[in-house]
Each structure stands twice: as structure tokens, then as C-alpha cells.
Short mmCIF file of C-alpha atoms in Angstrom, two decimals:
data_model
loop_
_atom_site.label_atom_id
_atom_site.label_comp_id
_atom_site.label_asym_id
_atom_site.label_seq_id
_atom_site.Cartn_x
_atom_site.Cartn_y
_atom_site.Cartn_z
CA UNK A 370 80.94 138.63 82.17
CA UNK A 371 77.82 140.06 83.82
CA UNK A 372 75.94 143.16 82.61
CA UNK A 373 77.14 145.44 85.43
CA UNK A 374 80.80 144.62 84.70
CA UNK A 375 80.24 145.24 80.96
CA UNK A 376 78.65 148.64 81.65
CA UNK A 377 81.50 149.59 83.96
CA UNK A 378 84.13 148.57 81.42
CA UNK A 379 82.37 150.64 78.77
CA UNK A 380 82.48 153.70 81.04
CA UNK A 381 86.17 153.28 81.86
CA UNK A 382 87.09 153.17 78.17
CA UNK A 383 86.16 156.84 77.95
CA UNK A 384 89.03 157.65 80.34
CA UNK A 385 91.59 156.77 77.69
CA UNK A 386 90.87 159.95 75.70
CA UNK A 387 93.56 160.88 73.17
CA UNK A 388 95.48 157.69 73.87
CA UNK A 389 93.20 155.94 71.37
CA UNK A 390 94.72 158.00 68.54
CA UNK A 391 98.17 156.74 69.56
CA UNK A 392 97.20 153.06 69.46
CA UNK A 393 99.72 152.07 66.79
CA UNK A 394 102.77 153.83 68.27
CA UNK A 395 101.89 152.57 71.73
CA UNK A 396 101.47 149.08 70.33
CA UNK A 397 105.05 149.28 69.10
CA UNK A 398 106.19 150.50 72.51
CA UNK A 399 104.41 147.64 74.27
CA UNK A 400 105.95 145.12 71.87
CA UNK A 401 109.42 146.55 72.51
CA UNK A 402 108.83 146.45 76.27
CA UNK A 403 107.69 142.81 76.08
CA UNK A 404 110.69 141.77 73.97
CA UNK A 405 113.15 143.50 76.30
CA UNK A 406 111.46 142.12 79.42
CA UNK A 407 111.61 138.60 78.00
CA UNK A 408 115.33 138.99 77.23
CA UNK A 409 116.22 140.46 80.63
CA UNK A 410 114.29 137.83 82.58
CA UNK A 411 115.71 134.98 80.50
CA UNK A 412 119.23 136.22 81.22
CA UNK A 413 118.53 136.58 84.95
CA UNK A 414 116.94 133.16 85.50
CA UNK A 415 118.71 129.83 85.66
CA UNK A 416 118.28 127.17 83.00
CA UNK A 417 115.58 125.51 85.10
CA UNK A 418 113.13 128.25 84.12
CA UNK A 419 111.72 129.35 80.79
CA UNK A 420 110.42 132.79 79.81
CA UNK A 421 107.66 132.96 77.19
CA UNK A 422 106.21 135.97 75.38
CA UNK A 423 102.60 135.69 74.19
CA UNK A 424 101.95 132.25 75.70
CA UNK A 425 98.39 131.28 76.57
CA UNK A 426 97.06 129.86 79.83
CA UNK A 427 93.80 128.09 80.53
CA UNK A 428 91.04 130.02 82.26
CA UNK A 429 88.55 127.17 82.31
CA UNK A 430 88.38 123.38 82.18
CA UNK A 431 85.09 121.65 81.41
CA UNK A 432 84.14 118.03 81.99
CA UNK A 433 81.66 116.67 79.45
CA UNK A 434 78.93 114.12 80.09
CA UNK A 435 81.32 111.24 79.41
CA UNK A 436 83.82 112.52 81.97
CA UNK A 437 86.31 113.83 79.40
CA UNK A 438 88.12 117.07 80.24
CA UNK A 439 88.21 119.93 77.74
CA UNK A 440 92.01 119.99 78.07
CA UNK A 441 94.10 116.89 78.71
CA UNK A 442 97.39 118.67 79.41
CA UNK A 443 99.18 117.11 76.44
CA UNK A 444 99.09 120.16 74.18
CA UNK A 445 99.88 123.77 75.03
CA UNK A 446 96.78 125.91 75.69
CA UNK A 447 95.68 128.02 72.71
CA UNK A 448 93.56 131.13 72.44
CA UNK A 449 89.98 130.32 71.56
CA UNK A 450 90.13 127.04 73.46
CA UNK A 451 89.38 128.24 77.00
CA UNK A 452 92.71 130.09 77.12
CA UNK A 453 93.81 133.73 77.38
CA UNK A 454 97.11 135.02 76.04
CA UNK A 455 99.63 136.49 78.51
CA UNK A 456 102.35 139.06 77.87
CA UNK A 457 105.18 137.40 79.83
CA UNK A 458 105.01 133.94 81.40
CA UNK A 459 107.68 132.24 83.51
CA UNK A 460 107.48 128.46 83.73
CA UNK A 461 109.44 125.57 85.14
CA UNK A 462 109.07 122.63 82.78
CA UNK A 463 105.35 122.87 81.91
CA UNK A 464 104.31 124.48 85.20
CA UNK A 465 103.31 128.16 84.95
CA UNK A 466 104.69 130.15 87.88
CA UNK A 467 104.55 133.90 87.20
CA UNK A 468 102.70 136.11 84.72
CA UNK A 469 103.55 139.76 84.02
CA UNK A 470 101.04 141.79 82.02
CA UNK A 471 102.69 144.83 80.42
CA UNK A 472 101.68 148.32 79.36
CA UNK A 473 103.91 151.05 77.97
CA UNK A 474 103.81 154.73 78.90
CA UNK A 475 100.34 154.84 80.45
CA UNK A 476 97.46 152.66 81.60
CA UNK A 477 93.73 153.08 82.10
CA UNK A 478 91.24 151.86 84.68
CA UNK A 479 89.98 149.53 81.96
CA UNK A 480 93.43 147.96 81.69
CA UNK A 481 93.58 147.22 85.41
CA UNK A 482 90.05 145.83 85.50
CA UNK A 483 90.58 143.63 82.43
CA UNK A 484 93.96 142.23 83.44
CA UNK A 485 92.83 141.74 87.03
CA UNK A 486 89.80 139.80 85.79
CA UNK A 487 92.13 137.66 83.63
CA UNK A 488 94.28 137.01 86.69
CA UNK A 489 91.25 135.78 88.64
CA UNK A 490 90.23 133.41 85.85
CA UNK A 491 93.73 131.99 85.43
CA UNK A 492 94.15 131.48 89.17
CA UNK A 493 90.98 129.39 89.24
CA UNK A 494 92.86 126.83 87.12
CA UNK A 495 96.38 127.44 88.49
CA UNK A 496 95.89 128.38 92.18
CA UNK A 497 99.64 128.71 92.81
CA UNK A 498 100.16 131.18 89.93
CA UNK A 499 101.55 134.61 90.81
CA UNK A 500 100.19 137.39 88.65
CA UNK A 501 101.55 140.89 88.12
CA UNK A 502 101.17 144.15 86.22
CA UNK A 503 104.00 146.40 85.03
CA UNK A 504 104.01 149.69 83.14
CA UNK A 505 107.27 150.52 81.37
CA UNK A 506 107.93 154.23 80.88
CA UNK A 507 105.94 155.39 83.91
CA UNK A 508 107.14 156.85 87.21
CA UNK A 509 104.25 155.74 89.46
CA UNK A 510 101.02 153.74 89.31
CA UNK A 511 98.80 155.98 91.44
CA UNK A 512 95.32 155.65 92.92
CA UNK A 513 93.78 154.25 89.73
CA UNK A 514 95.64 150.98 90.20
CA UNK A 515 94.82 150.69 93.90
CA UNK A 516 91.14 151.38 93.25
CA UNK A 517 90.59 148.77 90.56
CA UNK A 518 93.07 146.02 91.42
CA UNK A 519 91.40 142.84 92.64
CA UNK A 520 93.71 139.95 91.79
CA UNK A 521 97.27 141.14 91.13
CA UNK A 522 99.93 139.83 93.50
CA UNK A 523 102.40 142.54 92.49
CA UNK A 524 102.72 145.60 90.29
CA UNK A 525 105.45 148.04 89.30
CA UNK A 526 106.01 151.27 87.42
CA UNK A 527 109.28 150.96 85.49
CA UNK A 528 110.60 154.41 84.43
CA UNK A 529 112.60 153.07 81.45
CA UNK A 530 113.85 149.85 79.86
CA UNK A 531 117.11 150.03 81.77
CA UNK A 532 115.24 149.70 85.06
CA UNK A 533 113.58 146.39 84.15
CA UNK A 534 116.62 144.52 85.45
CA UNK A 535 116.84 146.43 88.74
CA UNK A 536 113.14 147.04 89.46
CA UNK A 537 111.21 144.11 87.97
CA UNK A 538 113.58 141.13 88.03
CA UNK A 539 113.92 141.00 91.85
CA UNK A 540 110.12 141.04 92.19
CA UNK A 541 109.72 138.20 89.71
CA UNK A 542 112.37 136.15 91.51
CA UNK A 543 110.50 136.55 94.80
CA UNK A 544 107.22 135.63 93.14
CA UNK A 545 108.77 132.49 91.65
CA UNK A 546 109.78 131.41 95.16
CA UNK A 547 106.27 132.11 96.43
CA UNK A 548 104.67 130.04 93.66
CA UNK A 549 107.03 127.14 94.33
CA UNK A 550 106.31 127.26 98.07
CA UNK A 551 102.58 126.98 97.36
CA UNK A 552 103.18 124.09 94.96
CA UNK A 553 105.33 122.24 97.49
CA UNK A 554 102.73 122.78 100.18
CA UNK A 555 99.82 121.48 98.11
CA UNK A 556 101.67 118.32 97.09
CA UNK A 557 100.96 116.85 100.50
CA UNK A 558 97.66 115.13 101.13
CA UNK A 559 97.14 116.86 104.46
CA UNK A 560 98.12 120.46 105.01
CA UNK A 561 98.86 121.76 108.49
CA UNK A 562 99.63 125.46 108.76
CA UNK A 563 100.95 127.03 111.91
CA UNK A 564 100.95 130.48 110.35
CA UNK A 565 99.86 132.02 107.05
CA UNK A 566 100.56 135.67 106.31
CA UNK A 567 100.48 137.94 103.27
CA UNK A 568 102.41 141.19 103.47
CA UNK A 569 101.83 144.34 101.44
CA UNK A 570 105.04 146.13 100.49
CA UNK A 571 104.85 149.53 98.79
CA UNK A 572 107.66 151.78 97.57
CA UNK A 573 106.54 155.37 97.16
#
């Protein structure tokens, strides 16, 4: 991470204010949100898909001087070995399709910048991966998210746990289809596109 990004992250930490004193309670809330999200998604998806909580994904692969890759794909990625942990990961077999990073009750500019940076790094290894951000216990995301988002494909404010099924699950299902379309497209040696379009959909 370059010096300018580090200085900016240090400044945005000051925005969190009294939230720092609530770190433990909020940690419990985030854990509960992650557990419930995992359960709801697992129930909504068919048996072809798996939902993981706390799984890690590679953010870098290195080739040494002998031509050996730093990760051979045989073992699951682990933190500390060119891998970052994710909150919620949806896979099909061993293929990662969708990530949802979660916060509970509130979020800071630092959260958006950090998670967005993680999304960029993961997408460099998994270019078909769809990456999202969700805050459980919040009515709206606001300008802070729009200002600092660089790499999220989707985001949602979920007012309460009961709305995860109605508000988040449909988004994740659409993102799974998008990831699988990209995978199918890139399986062909030559790609011919007649049209490519990304749409921005916002519910106020």
C-alpha cells in the first residue's frame, strides 16, 4: 500500500469517533449478522452452491525463479499466505463466485476504502468474482459509500436480520448468474462481443 493511501486511511479512522468504544458489542453484532446471513443464503441456494463464513481468497500469486507458483490450487487459501479472509463467500465446487463483506449498525469511510481495496486485489486473481458490501441494521448507505467505493459490484443497507432474505438474497442470486456468465464467456479461446453493458441500479 503506498504512502498516500496509508495517510488517507489514517485520517478516515478518526471519523469512527465513539464507535471505537463499542468495538466488542459491535463485534458480536457483526458475528451474529454473518452467522444469520450464512444460514439464510445456504437455505436459499441449491445444493450446487456452498456458502462459507470466514473463508480466505488469494490476492496474489507469485512465480519463483524455477517457474513454481506460490499456490498450486490443491489446498484452500489461508491467511498469511497471499490470502485475505472474507466474511461471506459463495462458491460452486471450488470456484469462488460472490463475496459479501458485512458490517453491523454503522460503517466508516475506512471500512469502504479497506474492503474496496480487498475487492480489487481479489479480482486480480479471480476476474469473474462479484464483490459486495452489506450493512445489517442500517436504513441507508449514503454519500460516504458512493464517495469511497472503487471496486464493489453491489451494496445494500439491510434494516434488520429479517430483511436479509428479502433484500440481500435476490442480489446475491443475480450476482451468481453474472459471475457464471463471465466464466462461461472466458472459457472460449476467442471472445466476440456484440454488446457489453453494465447497469447501475439504485433504490432510494
